[in-house]
Structures are given as C-alpha cells and as structure tokens.
Tab-separated table of C-alpha atoms in Angstrom:
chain	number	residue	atom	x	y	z
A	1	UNK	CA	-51.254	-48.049	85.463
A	2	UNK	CA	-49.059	-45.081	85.919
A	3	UNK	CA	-46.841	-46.868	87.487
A	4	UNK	CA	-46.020	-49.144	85.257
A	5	UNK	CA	-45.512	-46.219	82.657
A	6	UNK	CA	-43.179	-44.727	84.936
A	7	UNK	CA	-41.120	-47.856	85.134
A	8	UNK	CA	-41.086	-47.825	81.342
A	9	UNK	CA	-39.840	-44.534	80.345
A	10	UNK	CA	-37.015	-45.232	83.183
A	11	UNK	CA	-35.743	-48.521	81.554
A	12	UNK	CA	-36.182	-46.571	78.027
A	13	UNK	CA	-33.853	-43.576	79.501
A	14	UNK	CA	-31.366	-46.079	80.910
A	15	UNK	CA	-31.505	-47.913	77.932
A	16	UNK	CA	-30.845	-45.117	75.808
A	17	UNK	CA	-28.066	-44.130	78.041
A	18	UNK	CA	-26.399	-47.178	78.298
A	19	UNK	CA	-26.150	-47.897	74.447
A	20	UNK	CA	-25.999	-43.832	73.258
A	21	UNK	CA	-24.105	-41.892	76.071
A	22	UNK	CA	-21.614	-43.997	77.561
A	23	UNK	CA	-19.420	-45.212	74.261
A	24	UNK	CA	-19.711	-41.551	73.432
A	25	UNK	CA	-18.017	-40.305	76.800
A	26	UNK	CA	-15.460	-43.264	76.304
A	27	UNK	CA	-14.177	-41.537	72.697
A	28	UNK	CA	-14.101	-38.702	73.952
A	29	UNK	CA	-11.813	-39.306	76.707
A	30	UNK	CA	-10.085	-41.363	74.278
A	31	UNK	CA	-9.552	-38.579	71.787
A	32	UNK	CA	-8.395	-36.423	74.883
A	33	UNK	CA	-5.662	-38.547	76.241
A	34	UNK	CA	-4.873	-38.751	71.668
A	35	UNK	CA	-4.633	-34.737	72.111
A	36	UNK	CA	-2.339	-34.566	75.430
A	37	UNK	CA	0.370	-37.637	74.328
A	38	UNK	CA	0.833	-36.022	71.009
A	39	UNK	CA	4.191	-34.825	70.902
A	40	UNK	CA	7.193	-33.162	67.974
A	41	UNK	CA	7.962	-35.840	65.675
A	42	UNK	CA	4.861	-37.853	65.669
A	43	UNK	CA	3.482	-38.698	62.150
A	44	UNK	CA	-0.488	-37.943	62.036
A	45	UNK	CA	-3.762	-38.344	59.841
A	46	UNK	CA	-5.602	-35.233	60.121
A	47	UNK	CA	-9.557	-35.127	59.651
A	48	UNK	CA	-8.828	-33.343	56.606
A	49	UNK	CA	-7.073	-36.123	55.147
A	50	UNK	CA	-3.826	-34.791	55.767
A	51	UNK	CA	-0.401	-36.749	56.452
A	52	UNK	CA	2.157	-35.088	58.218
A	53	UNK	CA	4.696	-34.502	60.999
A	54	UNK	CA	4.017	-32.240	63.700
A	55	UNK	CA	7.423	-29.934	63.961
A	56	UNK	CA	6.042	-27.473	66.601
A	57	UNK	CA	3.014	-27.331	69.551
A	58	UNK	CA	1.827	-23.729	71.083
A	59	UNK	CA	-1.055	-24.795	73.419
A	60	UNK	CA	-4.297	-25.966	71.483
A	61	UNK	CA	-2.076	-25.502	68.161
A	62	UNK	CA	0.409	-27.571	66.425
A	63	UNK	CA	2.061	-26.825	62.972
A	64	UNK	CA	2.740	-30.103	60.882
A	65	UNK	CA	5.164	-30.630	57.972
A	66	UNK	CA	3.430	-32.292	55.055
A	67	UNK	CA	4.837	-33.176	51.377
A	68	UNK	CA	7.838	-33.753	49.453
A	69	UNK	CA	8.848	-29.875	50.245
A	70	UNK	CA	8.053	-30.241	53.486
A	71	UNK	CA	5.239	-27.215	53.845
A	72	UNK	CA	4.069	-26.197	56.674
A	73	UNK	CA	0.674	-26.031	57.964
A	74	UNK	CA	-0.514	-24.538	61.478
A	75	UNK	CA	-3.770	-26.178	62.691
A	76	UNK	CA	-6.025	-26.389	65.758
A	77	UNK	CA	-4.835	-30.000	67.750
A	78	UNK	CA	-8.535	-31.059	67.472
A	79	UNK	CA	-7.855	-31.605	63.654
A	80	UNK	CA	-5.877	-34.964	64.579
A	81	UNK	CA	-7.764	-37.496	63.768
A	82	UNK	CA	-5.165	-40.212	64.603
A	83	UNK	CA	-1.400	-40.596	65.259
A	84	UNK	CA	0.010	-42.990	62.750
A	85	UNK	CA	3.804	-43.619	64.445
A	86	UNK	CA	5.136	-42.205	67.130
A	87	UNK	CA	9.104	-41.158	66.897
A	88	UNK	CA	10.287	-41.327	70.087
A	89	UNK	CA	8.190	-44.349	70.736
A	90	UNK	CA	9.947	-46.299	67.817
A	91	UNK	CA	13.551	-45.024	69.249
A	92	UNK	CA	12.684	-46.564	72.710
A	93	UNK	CA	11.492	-50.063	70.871
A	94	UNK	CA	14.743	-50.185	68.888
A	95	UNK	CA	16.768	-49.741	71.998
A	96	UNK	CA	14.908	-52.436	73.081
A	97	UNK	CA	15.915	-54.664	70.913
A	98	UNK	CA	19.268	-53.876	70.820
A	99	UNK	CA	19.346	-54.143	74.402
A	100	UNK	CA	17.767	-57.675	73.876
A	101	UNK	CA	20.281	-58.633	71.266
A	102	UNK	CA	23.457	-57.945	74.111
C-alpha cells in the first residue's frame, strides 16, 4: 500500500510541476531576453501604466521620456512591462521595403 502512495504523490509533484513551474520559467526567460533587447528609442508600457520612450540606459536603469513636454522619468528596467515599437526595428523594415520597391 505504500507503494502505491508513493507513486501518487510523485505523479501529483510532476503534475504540479509540469502545469505550475515550467510556463513560469518560460516568462521569465521571456521577460529576460524583453530586458536585454531593449534599446534608446524604443517606445514602452511600463507596469505602472506608463507610455514612453526610453532616451538613456545605465545598467539595470533606463530613463524614459513620457508626455507632451517630454518629462523625464528614471526607473529600474524591471518596470517594463512590454515594448510597444521598436525604432530601429521600424527603420530596418522601411529599408526593406524600399529596397523591395528598386
């Protein structure tokens, strides 16, 4: 009978694993590779709710630009919650396409 109660509590733990510890591993190595690619110029969502554009990076800090008079605000790089467009990404797409359209 132990046995059998052995076998159970190992599928529960590899259950629980499966469905609770791997997805969490994959966002945060998600939300790590976010962190590293982030670079000046990107437009970002912070988890406060703010929109901005980063304008400088120091290490584990970035300082965004955010409003009509352009204020600036110095935050950890954890407070990105998401990029929205990427800058130099969009210049490389519209050479692209004008390379397409020669």
């Amino acid at each position: 009978m132990n046995f059998y109660n052995l076998i159970t509590w190992v599928l529960i733990l590899g259950v629980f694993y499966v469905f609770m510890i791997v997805p969490e591993k994959k966002r945060q190595k998600k939300m790590r590779e976010m962190m590293e690619s982030l670079n000046i110029g990107d437009k970002i969502l912070t988890r406060g709710g703010i929109y901005g554009t980063i304008s400088s990076m120091d290490g584990d800090r970035i300082v965004i630009e955010s409003g009509p008079d352009a204020t600036r605000i110095e935050m950890a790089k954890s407070a990105v919650l998401t990029v929205i467009s990427n800058d130099a990404g969009k210049n490389e797409e519209e050479n692209k396409v004008e390379e397409k359209d020669e």
